[in-house]
C-alpha cells in the first residue's frame, strides 16, 4: 500500500481508533492499528475484540493495500506530524515507511491477515434519538455501574426501548440509577445491556447535541456510525436484574429540596466524616428541616437545610459518596426525596415527570 | 479567639499556606495551620520546618487569640464555604467552632503553644529583580536539579549575585542549566543555594510580571513577602560544585539551528527510540545538515535538520529527554550548539548574549 494524507486528519483518526486498542499482551496484533488503502480513502481499525473502532479518512491512494502498525508508537508518532503531509508506504514485508518533509522513518508492522475482521452487518434492530438526550441518560446512569468483575452484567447499562421511550438502568448493589428519554425512531421493543466503557466511547464520538444518533443492534452486538467513525461493541449477555421490583412505590416521608444547597451541605459534611473508613452523613429530618450531620474524630458538622416536607420525621444515614455523586449530575433546581424508614431505600426523583430515578440504600447506624 | 471573615478570603489564604504543610507524621502539629487573630487581621501559618508560608487577611476580630487546626481537613472544609461569611471561634480547649449561614460545625484543634515560631528578622542581605526575570531564570534551571537524595545540595539552584547580575545554576550529574538576569538592587555580592521546592512555591506567589520581587537573606534562610503572603525557607548548606570548571570554552563544531524544528525532530525520534531503557537519539552532523537519528526494535527515524555550521563533522548521541526538556523552555527562535567530540559535553547557548547556557553529557555509542 502507498498513500498520501494530511497529518492532522491522520492524527485525529489514530486518536479516535486508539481507544479500542488492546492492552493485554495475549495477542500482540490487537495492540496494532489496521490500515487499509482503497479507492480514495485510508481506513484505520483498532479492536480488543470486545470493542472495535473504525475511522475512514480521505487519502491519495498510490497503491491499494493493507498492513498493521503498533498502535501506541504509531499514535505518538503521527501526533507529532500534524503540520505535515504524510506519505505511508508498506512495500516491504513488516515495514511501514513514513515520509514527511525531507525525512523518512520506518516502523515495524504485523501481517494484515492476522488482524481480526469485524462483521459490520448489524441491522436487526435500531433506535434513533437526539445526541443530547443520549448524553443525559448515559451521564445519569453510567456512574452507578458496578466496577466489580464478580457480576459482569452490572458493568453495563440496561437499555429498554418501548413506547417511543428509552429507559436506561444501572445498579451496583448499593444504588440504582435510572433515566428516560424519547426516541425519535425504533424498529421494535428491545432490551440490550451496553458495557459502560462502550457508552463512554460513544459519548466521545458525539459532536453536535442537536444531531440524531442511530444505534443498530444484532443479538450480541451494537454499532454506531457517526462522522466517518464506526464503533462496534459486544453487548453484555445474560438476564439483567429485575429492577422494577426493587423500587418501592409507597413512602411515608416526601421532601422537596434545593439540589445545590443539599449538595453543598453533604459535601462539607463528608469532609469532616472522611477520617472514617467510609464517609457517613446522617439526615435528621424533623420540623420541616433536614439537618445534615456528620461526626468523626476530626470534628462534626450540623447544617439545617430548608425542605418542603410531607409525612413523618425520620433519621437516616448514607455513604456520602452515593449522595454527592448523584447530586452533582442532576440539572434540576429542586428534587423530591422519598423515604420510608432508616433501613429502607431512599428514592430521588424529579419534581415533575419521570426523566430520572435514583435509589440508594441507607447505612445502618446506632440511634 | 473569635473572628468573622469572608469565606473566599479565608479559602484563598488557606490554599496559599497549605503548600507548606508537613506531610510526615513525625510531629502532628506540623500538619496543622496556625491561626492568630489580632487587631483587624487573621494570620494563617503553615510550616514543615524547612518551608514556612504565612498569609494575613482582613477580619473582624471579636476576641484576639490563637489556635492550630488540622490543615488538610480545614482546607477542604473552607474551600466549600467560599460564598459564606464565616465565623471562627476557639473558646473551648481543642475545639474550633465554624459558623456560616445557620450552620455550626466544629473541628479538633491543637494547642497553639506547640506550633513552632519562625524568626522573621531576615535582612542581612537582599536582591531585587523583575518578577518576569525571576520566573525565566527559575524555569530555565530548576528542571535540571537532582531528584536524588544522595547529594542534597544538588536539589537546589545556586543563586550568585555579582555586578548587578544574578546567575542561577542547577546540575544533576548529567547536565547543567545556567540562566542570568539583571537585578535592580542588591546589598552585596552573595551566593545562596535555594531548594527547588522553595523556588516553585515562590513562583506560585508571583502575580504580576512587571512588578519587582525582593528576596532577603540570612546565612541559612531566605524570605519573600508579596501580596500579604510571606514565605520563609531554609537554604541548602554546603559548597556547590565549582560549575565554571565544568564548562568548556573551546569547541571544534558550532551549529546554529531553529529551536522548534530541532525539538520536533528529537521528539519524533524519541517516540521510536523509547522501547529501549532510555530513549537515545543520535545527531549525525555532516555536510551542513544535522541528521536526527533513532533506532529501536519498533522502528527507526532519520530526519535531516538544516543548520548553519562551522567546524568539523561529528556524530554524537544523547538521552533524548535531556534535549527535549531543555528545548521546550527555550523562548528564542534559534540557538547555538557547540560540540567537541562524541564523548565531550555539548553546550547550548543563545545566538546573542549570555542569558542562558545548557550543558549536557553525551551517551557513548558504538560507531
XYZ file of C-alpha atoms in Angstrom:
734
model
C 0.000 0.000 0.000
C 1.058 3.596 -0.549
C -0.911 6.719 0.340
C -0.500 10.442 0.955
C -2.721 12.153 3.522
C -2.960 15.149 5.777
C -1.083 14.729 9.067
C -3.849 16.309 11.125
C -6.528 14.022 9.610
C -4.311 11.025 10.261
C -3.527 12.044 13.819
C -7.190 12.677 14.584
C -8.204 9.286 13.160
C -5.482 7.445 15.062
C -6.529 9.160 18.300
C -10.151 8.097 17.769
C -9.499 4.428 16.987
C -6.786 4.108 19.670
C -9.460 3.957 22.371
C -10.191 0.400 21.226
C -6.562 -0.783 21.275
C -5.984 -3.970 23.217
C -3.823 -3.611 26.294
C -3.464 -7.249 27.307
C -0.409 -8.885 25.831
C -2.269 -12.064 24.908
C -2.320 -11.295 21.205
C 0.187 -8.674 20.021
C -1.710 -7.939 16.798
C -4.539 -6.477 18.933
C -2.078 -3.799 20.073
C -1.903 -2.752 16.435
C -3.876 -0.393 14.238
C -5.016 -1.944 10.954
C -4.543 0.350 7.935
C -6.282 -0.215 4.610
C -5.866 1.951 1.499
C -8.670 1.627 -1.027
C -10.305 3.954 -3.581
C -9.513 7.414 -2.294
C -9.601 6.574 1.398
C -7.484 5.249 4.226
C -9.382 3.185 6.815
C -7.966 2.682 10.319
C -9.267 -0.006 12.696
C -8.401 -0.929 16.278
C -10.053 -3.669 18.289
C -9.620 -5.544 21.524
C -12.301 -7.992 20.278
C -14.847 -6.531 22.758
C -14.810 -3.043 21.249
C -13.886 -2.102 17.675
C -13.460 1.451 16.369
C -13.006 2.179 12.679
C -12.379 5.537 11.031
C -12.052 6.373 7.349
C -10.259 9.492 6.087
C -9.561 10.868 2.647
C -6.206 9.944 1.153
C -4.458 9.984 -2.179
C -4.022 6.255 -2.769
C -0.980 5.487 -4.926
C -1.215 1.762 -4.274
C -4.026 -0.103 -2.546
C -3.155 -2.480 0.275
C -3.237 -3.111 3.981
C -0.967 -3.502 6.998
C -0.982 -3.328 10.818
C 1.247 -0.945 12.825
C 1.999 -0.969 16.549
C -0.782 1.260 17.829
C 0.871 3.017 20.746
C 4.016 4.072 18.898
C 2.188 4.966 15.698
C -0.256 7.142 17.655
C 2.506 9.013 19.441
C 4.486 9.421 16.257
C 1.737 10.760 13.996
C 0.611 13.119 16.774
C 3.904 14.899 16.156
C 3.230 15.142 12.395
C 0.063 17.244 12.492
C 1.574 20.028 10.402
C 2.929 17.784 7.647
C 1.761 15.975 4.534
C 2.451 12.330 5.329
C 3.224 9.502 2.942
C 2.731 5.975 4.244
C 4.031 3.027 2.258
C 4.248 -0.638 3.126
C 6.126 -2.081 0.185
C 8.451 -4.318 2.154
C 7.327 -7.088 4.423
C 6.859 -5.995 8.062
C 7.938 -2.402 7.482
C 5.907 0.807 7.159
C 7.756 3.758 5.641
C 6.599 7.173 6.892
C 7.751 10.108 4.749
C 7.230 13.780 5.694
C 9.058 16.921 4.529
C 12.610 15.631 3.794
C 12.502 12.863 6.351
C 11.849 9.164 6.250
C 11.134 6.940 9.192
C 10.237 3.283 9.408
C 8.083 1.332 11.739
C 7.642 -2.402 12.396
C 4.414 -3.931 11.090
C 2.319 -7.013 11.612
C 0.783 -9.033 8.819
C -2.700 -7.744 7.965
C -4.010 -11.317 7.694
C -3.590 -11.768 11.448
C -5.877 -8.841 12.257
C -9.410 -9.934 13.248
C -12.188 -8.912 10.856
C -15.331 -7.425 12.348
C -18.750 -8.149 10.869
C -20.462 -4.842 10.122
C -23.859 -6.230 9.072
C -25.511 -5.181 12.294
C -29.055 -4.205 11.423
C -31.586 -6.482 13.115
C -32.790 -3.612 15.283
C -32.192 0.089 15.829
C -33.188 3.171 17.743
C -32.663 6.846 16.935
C -32.520 9.657 19.495
C -31.128 13.141 19.989
C -27.441 13.150 20.932
C -28.162 15.477 23.853
C -30.736 13.014 25.242
C -28.341 10.114 24.825
C -25.641 12.040 26.703
C -28.040 12.903 29.501
C -29.295 9.368 30.127
C -25.778 7.920 29.975
C -24.432 10.577 32.370
C -27.273 9.936 34.775
C -26.740 6.160 34.912
C -23.248 5.054 33.959
C -21.640 6.238 37.232
C -23.761 3.661 39.084
C -22.408 0.685 37.121
C -20.519 -1.850 39.176
C -16.723 -1.707 38.924
C -16.560 -5.241 40.186
C -15.829 -8.220 37.925
C -17.791 -10.635 40.118
C -21.086 -9.805 38.351
C -20.042 -8.722 34.852
C -23.592 -7.894 33.811
C -23.650 -5.000 36.297
C -20.722 -3.368 34.465
C -23.207 -2.303 31.803
C -26.296 -0.145 31.470
C -29.592 -1.811 30.535
C -31.309 -0.012 27.641
C -35.003 -0.806 27.265
C -36.903 0.560 24.269
C -40.692 0.632 24.429
C -43.465 3.100 23.582
C -41.096 5.526 21.849
C -39.146 5.867 25.120
C -35.771 4.526 26.165
C -35.201 3.608 29.804
C -31.565 3.264 30.898
C -30.785 1.482 34.185
C -27.531 0.830 36.062
C -27.064 -0.629 39.524
C -24.223 -1.874 41.674
C -25.843 -3.426 44.747
C -25.795 -0.194 46.774
C -27.727 2.091 44.440
C -29.684 2.141 41.219
C -29.784 4.932 38.646
C -32.491 5.141 36.006
C -33.009 7.736 33.283
C -35.558 8.055 30.498
C -35.741 9.920 27.203
C -37.744 9.925 23.996
C -36.574 8.091 20.908
C -37.445 9.588 17.548
C -37.473 6.189 15.880
C -37.039 2.494 16.726
C -37.507 -0.825 14.961
C -39.122 -2.837 17.765
C -39.357 -3.118 21.524
C -35.997 -4.412 22.721
C -33.520 -4.741 25.596
C -29.725 -4.535 25.459
C -27.064 -4.339 28.156
C -24.349 -1.994 26.898
C -20.915 -2.083 28.599
C -20.150 1.188 30.429
C -16.866 1.533 28.548
C -18.727 1.322 25.207
C -21.122 4.065 26.335
C -18.207 6.308 27.317
C -16.597 5.778 23.920
C -19.855 6.521 22.080
C -20.144 9.757 24.108
C -16.680 10.728 22.896
C -17.772 10.424 19.278
C -20.772 12.736 19.645
C -20.102 16.252 18.491
C -23.421 18.014 17.941
C -26.104 17.928 20.626
C -28.928 18.706 18.214
C -27.978 15.866 15.805
C -29.602 12.458 15.922
C -27.744 9.331 16.994
C -28.652 5.985 15.427
C -27.682 2.799 17.259
C -28.164 -0.524 15.473
C -28.165 -3.967 17.060
C -27.769 -7.647 16.410
C -28.390 -10.164 19.158
C -24.988 -9.690 20.796
C -23.588 -6.627 19.092
C -24.135 -2.902 18.801
C -22.984 -0.478 16.110
C -22.836 3.322 15.950
C -21.677 5.242 12.884
C -21.128 8.991 13.074
C -18.862 11.493 11.303
C -16.935 8.780 9.462
C -16.278 6.811 12.650
C -17.858 3.400 13.273
C -17.938 1.807 16.705
C -18.866 -1.829 17.156
C -19.193 -3.389 20.590
C -20.247 -6.654 22.132
C -23.255 -6.446 24.392
C -23.243 -7.999 27.851
C -25.136 -11.291 27.782
C -27.493 -12.639 30.395
C -30.541 -11.515 32.321
C -30.375 -8.094 33.952
C -31.705 -7.802 37.485
C -35.474 -7.243 37.598
C -35.014 -3.670 38.726
C -38.707 -2.794 38.855
C -39.309 -4.984 41.875
C -36.520 -3.219 43.797
C -38.120 0.198 43.521
C -40.727 0.892 46.205
C -43.795 2.871 45.191
C -45.174 3.978 48.577
C -43.471 6.239 51.074
C -44.144 7.737 54.481
C -41.972 10.833 54.012
C -41.690 13.099 50.984
C -39.231 16.034 50.825
C -38.718 18.746 48.245
C -35.219 20.217 48.478
C -32.900 22.544 46.580
C -30.234 20.460 44.840
C -27.306 22.889 45.178
C -27.977 23.632 48.845
C -28.188 19.964 49.764
C -25.142 19.058 47.662
C -23.027 21.774 49.338
C -24.098 20.622 52.812
C -23.402 16.968 52.148
C -20.024 17.800 50.616
C -18.988 19.816 53.680
C -20.224 17.055 55.967
C -18.297 14.456 54.017
C -15.025 16.363 54.539
C -15.240 16.012 58.303
C -16.647 12.485 58.154
C -13.886 11.245 55.895
C -11.493 10.145 58.600
C -13.637 7.031 58.979
C -13.386 4.153 56.563
C -16.347 5.390 54.572
C -17.744 8.862 54.917
C -21.176 8.594 56.548
C -23.591 11.512 56.543
C -26.800 11.498 58.551
C -30.073 13.259 57.647
C -32.175 14.129 60.686
C -35.496 15.221 59.192
C -37.875 16.926 61.618
C -39.958 20.066 61.987
C -39.761 21.000 58.272
C -35.961 20.997 58.393
C -33.403 18.464 57.277
C -30.307 18.521 59.484
C -27.254 17.285 57.627
C -24.997 15.758 60.274
C -21.558 14.194 60.298
C -19.220 13.304 63.120
C -15.739 11.861 63.329
C -12.628 12.260 65.447
C -11.712 15.277 63.281
C -14.879 17.237 64.091
C -18.568 17.423 63.451
C -20.992 19.197 61.123
C -24.581 20.204 61.752
C -26.332 22.073 58.954
C -30.060 22.741 58.730
C -31.351 22.598 55.154
C -34.796 24.000 54.348
C -37.186 21.442 52.882
C -40.844 21.202 51.940
C -41.947 18.144 53.829
C -44.934 15.821 53.961
C -45.180 12.810 56.260
C -43.260 11.525 59.251
C -39.974 12.636 60.797
C -37.125 10.249 60.060
C -33.395 9.824 60.761
C -31.420 8.060 58.039
C -27.718 7.765 57.114
C -25.868 7.254 53.855
C -22.426 6.774 52.437
C -21.977 10.438 51.445
C -20.290 9.479 48.168
C -23.516 7.907 46.903
C -25.420 11.134 47.572
C -22.888 13.651 46.221
C -22.093 11.667 43.069
C -25.729 11.820 42.079
C -26.469 15.404 43.138
C -23.530 16.638 41.042
C -25.138 15.412 37.806
C -28.731 16.490 38.465
C -29.501 19.536 36.361
C -32.841 20.322 38.035
C -33.071 23.092 40.657
C -35.226 21.019 43.038
C -35.697 17.292 43.621
C -38.096 15.094 45.555
C -36.673 12.707 48.144
C -38.896 9.805 49.256
C -38.252 7.827 52.442
C -39.888 5.043 54.427
C -37.619 4.176 57.366
C -33.956 4.304 58.461
C -33.377 0.907 56.852
C -35.449 1.246 53.672
C -34.118 2.548 50.346
C -34.275 6.264 49.604
C -35.661 7.336 46.243
C -34.823 10.602 44.470
C -36.988 11.803 41.572
C -37.540 14.993 39.616
C -40.246 17.345 40.907
C -42.116 16.866 37.611
C -42.091 13.966 35.183
C -40.188 10.686 35.287
C -36.958 11.555 33.453
C -34.831 10.039 36.206
C -34.955 7.988 39.369
C -32.171 7.274 41.840
C -32.343 4.679 44.564
C -29.755 4.457 47.309
C -29.584 2.070 50.240
C -29.043 3.630 53.677
C -26.292 2.699 56.132
C -27.496 1.258 59.439
C -26.476 3.432 62.357
C -26.934 3.279 66.085
C -29.715 5.567 67.293
C -10.143 33.853 69.675
C -13.215 34.839 67.683
C -13.329 36.394 64.219
C -15.632 36.953 61.260
C -14.185 36.951 57.761
C -15.053 36.444 54.126
C -15.128 32.787 53.098
C -13.343 33.420 49.808
C -10.506 35.350 51.523
C -10.165 32.555 54.054
C -10.211 29.817 51.438
C -7.622 31.636 49.321
C -5.324 32.127 52.336
C -5.645 28.501 53.433
C -4.834 27.324 49.919
C -1.690 29.509 49.825
C -0.270 28.438 53.195
C -1.226 24.768 52.703
C 1.707 24.309 50.331
C 3.979 24.372 53.393
C 2.007 21.807 55.403
C 4.083 18.974 56.780
C 3.276 15.564 55.392
C 5.473 13.369 57.567
C 3.681 12.098 60.613
C 6.638 12.797 62.923
C 5.033 15.818 64.537
C 1.234 16.100 64.139
C 1.185 19.842 64.908
C 3.110 20.415 61.640
C 0.084 19.039 59.794
C -1.831 21.962 61.259
C -2.462 25.540 60.183
C -1.763 28.089 62.914
C -4.430 30.812 63.188
C -3.886 34.087 65.022
C -6.483 36.849 65.429
C -5.018 40.261 66.268
C -6.015 43.876 65.544
C -8.220 43.622 62.498
C -6.477 40.679 60.873
C -6.336 36.908 60.852
C -2.896 35.425 60.212
C -2.516 31.863 58.948
C 0.798 29.966 59.078
C 1.844 26.511 57.902
C 5.337 25.081 58.185
C 7.147 21.803 57.772
C 10.192 23.476 59.439
C 12.006 23.629 56.056
C 9.457 25.907 54.414
C 7.070 28.305 56.150
C 4.237 30.220 54.449
C 2.297 32.913 56.263
C -0.694 34.897 54.989
C -2.621 37.692 56.682
C -6.185 38.601 55.737
C -8.635 41.195 56.998
C -11.067 40.002 59.658
C -13.457 41.444 62.185
C -11.752 40.361 65.413
C -14.247 39.908 68.257
C -11.666 38.305 70.524
C -7.926 38.061 69.941
C -6.279 34.677 70.288
C -4.635 31.774 68.517
C -5.118 28.094 67.733
C -3.974 25.366 65.325
C -6.390 23.366 63.112
C -5.737 20.183 61.152
C -4.605 21.626 57.847
C -5.917 19.092 55.353
C -9.468 18.962 56.697
C -9.666 22.700 57.369
C -8.510 23.429 53.821
C -11.087 21.115 52.262
C -13.831 22.425 54.502
C -13.304 26.157 53.980
C -12.963 25.578 50.240
C -16.649 24.678 50.352
C -17.512 27.926 52.194
C -16.361 30.419 49.571
C -19.783 32.023 49.269
C -20.360 32.491 53.007
C -19.430 34.849 55.807
C -17.523 32.633 58.217
C -17.202 32.989 61.988
C -14.340 31.124 63.624
C -14.201 30.842 67.404
C -11.913 28.834 69.641
C -13.385 29.425 73.084
C -13.155 25.868 74.314
C -9.961 23.904 74.595
C -9.123 21.849 71.471
C -12.227 22.866 69.539
C -12.717 25.379 66.723
C -16.316 26.385 66.059
C -17.068 27.300 62.423
C -20.341 29.193 61.922
C -21.817 30.033 58.489
C -25.384 30.879 57.489
C -27.499 28.887 60.007
C -24.973 26.134 60.477
C -22.337 25.360 63.039
C -19.546 22.855 62.694
C -16.662 22.009 64.951
C -13.157 20.903 64.293
C -10.427 19.434 66.505
C -7.542 21.773 67.361
C -4.017 21.579 68.640
C -2.590 23.866 71.287
C -1.034 26.968 69.720
C 1.960 26.744 72.071
C 3.119 23.588 70.307
C 3.342 25.312 66.921
C 6.925 26.292 66.002
C 7.618 30.020 65.761
C 9.587 31.275 62.771
C 12.074 34.111 63.060
C 11.151 36.785 60.540
C 14.137 39.092 61.066
C 15.782 38.042 57.851
C 17.579 41.101 56.488
C 21.344 40.563 56.338
C 21.232 40.641 52.548
C 18.808 41.129 49.697
C 18.336 41.346 45.964
C 15.534 42.888 43.918
C 14.588 41.869 40.380
C 11.664 41.865 37.982
C 9.224 39.013 38.599
C 9.324 38.070 34.913
C 13.140 37.742 35.060
C 12.927 35.649 38.211
C 10.400 33.332 36.570
C 12.568 32.990 33.489
C 15.771 32.060 35.296
C 13.959 29.621 37.591
C 12.163 27.960 34.662
C 15.420 27.640 32.774
C 17.295 25.956 35.632
C 15.055 24.228 38.158
C 14.209 21.274 35.860
C 17.888 20.297 35.944
C 18.001 19.930 39.748
C 18.758 16.462 41.004
C 15.763 14.466 42.281
C 18.126 12.237 44.172
C 18.616 12.482 47.945
C 22.184 11.199 47.760
C 23.585 14.699 47.132
C 21.054 17.035 48.766
C 22.866 20.175 47.632
C 22.011 19.350 44.000
C 18.287 19.537 44.846
C 18.660 23.301 44.860
C 19.574 26.085 42.456
C 22.702 28.154 43.160
C 21.993 31.892 43.028
C 25.089 34.071 42.635
C 24.727 37.845 42.809
C 27.563 39.981 41.424
C 27.895 43.067 39.228
C 24.138 43.772 39.254
C 23.555 40.321 37.681
C 22.174 37.125 39.119
C 23.444 33.806 37.817
C 21.300 30.765 38.588
C 22.816 27.274 38.187
C 21.389 23.768 38.603
C 23.017 20.459 37.778
C 22.346 16.783 38.337
C 25.424 14.960 37.123
C 24.166 14.523 33.556
C 23.501 18.154 32.639
C 23.875 21.686 33.884
C 21.466 24.575 33.322
C 22.512 28.175 33.866
C 20.489 31.362 33.414
C 21.318 35.015 34.016
C 19.298 38.183 34.557
C 19.762 41.717 35.804
C 18.974 42.669 39.383
C 17.689 46.169 40.010
C 19.149 46.244 43.508
C 21.266 44.120 45.833
C 23.016 44.570 49.170
C 26.278 42.760 48.465
C 27.829 40.052 46.358
C 26.462 36.765 47.674
C 25.741 33.101 46.996
C 22.778 31.045 48.150
C 21.546 27.567 47.265
C 17.741 27.690 47.167
C 15.786 24.394 47.334
C 13.885 23.708 44.093
C 10.626 23.287 46.023
C 11.065 26.757 47.558
C 11.589 28.263 44.105
C 8.426 26.590 42.803
C 6.449 27.973 45.750
C 7.851 31.484 45.234
C 6.811 31.258 41.577
C 3.290 30.428 42.690
C 3.115 33.649 44.719
C 4.103 35.907 41.825
C 1.157 37.549 40.128
C 2.427 40.498 38.103
C 5.324 40.052 35.703
C 6.192 43.748 35.671
C 6.388 44.022 39.478
C 9.627 43.737 41.384
C 10.429 40.801 43.646
C 12.565 41.353 46.746
C 14.298 38.348 48.307
C 16.037 38.826 51.657
C 18.584 36.503 53.247
C 20.248 35.495 56.466
C 23.048 32.999 56.495
C 20.776 29.954 56.272
C 17.387 31.433 55.478
C 15.514 33.233 52.729
C 12.359 35.335 52.928
C 9.960 36.660 50.278
C 6.980 38.884 51.075
C 4.433 39.676 48.392
C 0.699 40.487 48.352
C 0.264 39.792 52.079
C 1.982 36.416 51.826
C 5.360 35.724 53.440
C 7.460 32.715 52.538
C 10.441 31.695 54.637
C 12.696 28.828 53.623
C 15.891 27.216 54.761
C 18.741 27.394 52.297
C 20.756 24.315 51.389
C 24.070 24.358 53.218
C 27.462 23.354 51.893
C 29.679 24.113 48.921
C 28.066 23.971 45.492
C 30.026 22.258 42.754
C 32.519 24.576 41.044
C 30.456 24.687 37.898
C 32.714 27.062 35.984
C 35.432 24.443 35.613
C 32.935 22.002 34.072
C 32.019 24.299 31.196
C 34.416 24.093 28.235
C 35.194 27.308 26.410
C 36.652 25.996 23.130
C 34.854 23.920 20.537
C 35.579 22.304 17.198
C 31.982 22.428 15.910
C 29.466 25.250 16.120
C 25.878 24.922 14.871
C 23.060 27.426 14.581
C 19.684 25.696 14.494
C 15.980 26.506 14.675
C 14.664 25.516 18.114
C 11.177 24.364 17.086
C 12.415 22.316 14.143
C 15.035 20.533 16.218
C 12.630 19.983 19.110
C 10.003 18.413 16.816
C 12.592 16.118 15.239
C 14.017 14.962 18.552
C 10.528 14.370 19.952
C 9.562 12.202 16.983
C 12.836 10.317 17.236
C 12.312 9.734 20.940
C 8.941 8.053 20.292
C 10.532 5.302 18.236
C 13.591 5.047 20.466
C 11.555 4.671 23.629
C 11.308 0.914 23.594
C 14.830 0.849 24.981
C 15.546 1.535 28.628
C 16.377 5.155 27.913
C 15.495 6.862 24.682
C 18.713 7.583 22.789
C 18.784 9.999 19.879
C 21.831 10.404 17.643
C 22.926 13.582 15.834
C 24.954 12.881 12.695
C 26.296 16.298 11.709
C 27.825 16.472 8.250
C 27.664 18.476 5.041
C 25.769 21.412 6.614
C 22.974 19.099 7.791
C 22.204 17.569 11.150
C 20.598 14.137 10.790
C 18.459 13.302 13.800
C 18.541 9.516 14.085
C 16.925 6.949 16.322
C 16.630 3.196 16.074
C 14.980 0.507 18.123
C 13.131 -2.744 17.573
C 9.971 -0.678 16.935
C 11.407 1.251 14.021
C 13.830 3.965 13.048
C 13.830 7.699 12.356
C 16.086 9.681 10.053
C 15.387 13.402 9.789
C 17.681 15.975 8.216
C 17.569 19.315 10.035
C 19.031 22.397 8.364
C 21.838 24.025 10.337
C 24.385 26.779 9.883
C 27.612 25.006 10.657
C 31.235 25.867 11.313
C 33.925 23.321 12.080
C 34.245 19.556 11.858
C 31.645 16.861 11.189
C 30.690 14.933 14.320
C 28.397 12.091 15.417
C 27.100 12.345 18.973
C 24.240 10.735 20.930
C 22.117 11.876 23.871
C 19.394 10.750 26.174
C 16.589 12.436 24.233
C 14.826 13.541 27.422
C 17.748 15.821 28.274
C 17.473 17.546 24.894
C 13.675 17.887 24.664
C 13.236 19.077 28.263
C 15.522 21.993 27.565
C 14.301 22.867 24.045
C 10.726 23.095 25.338
C 11.589 26.005 27.644
C 13.828 27.975 25.294
C 11.931 31.024 24.051
C 14.481 32.012 21.399
C 13.879 31.146 17.747
C 17.458 29.965 17.143
C 20.192 28.562 19.372
C 23.889 27.802 19.076
C 25.080 24.257 19.753
C 28.776 23.765 20.493
C 30.495 20.394 20.267
C 33.985 18.951 20.594
C 33.761 15.170 20.227
C 31.333 12.254 20.661
C 32.395 11.952 24.304
C 32.694 15.626 25.281
C 29.871 17.719 26.736
C 27.558 19.610 24.376
C 26.865 23.263 25.142
C 23.763 25.170 24.068
C 23.718 28.976 24.210
C 21.624 31.814 22.854
C 22.661 33.238 19.490
C 23.263 36.595 21.185
C 24.191 37.397 24.770
C 24.755 35.114 27.734
C 21.247 34.843 29.233
C 21.453 31.067 29.387
C 23.756 28.119 28.977
C 22.889 24.424 28.942
C 25.429 21.640 29.172
C 24.535 18.028 28.539
C 26.752 14.973 28.601
C 26.547 12.660 25.595
C 25.845 8.921 25.712
C 28.639 6.718 24.409
C 27.547 4.695 21.407
C 29.211 2.200 19.152
C 30.294 3.695 15.857
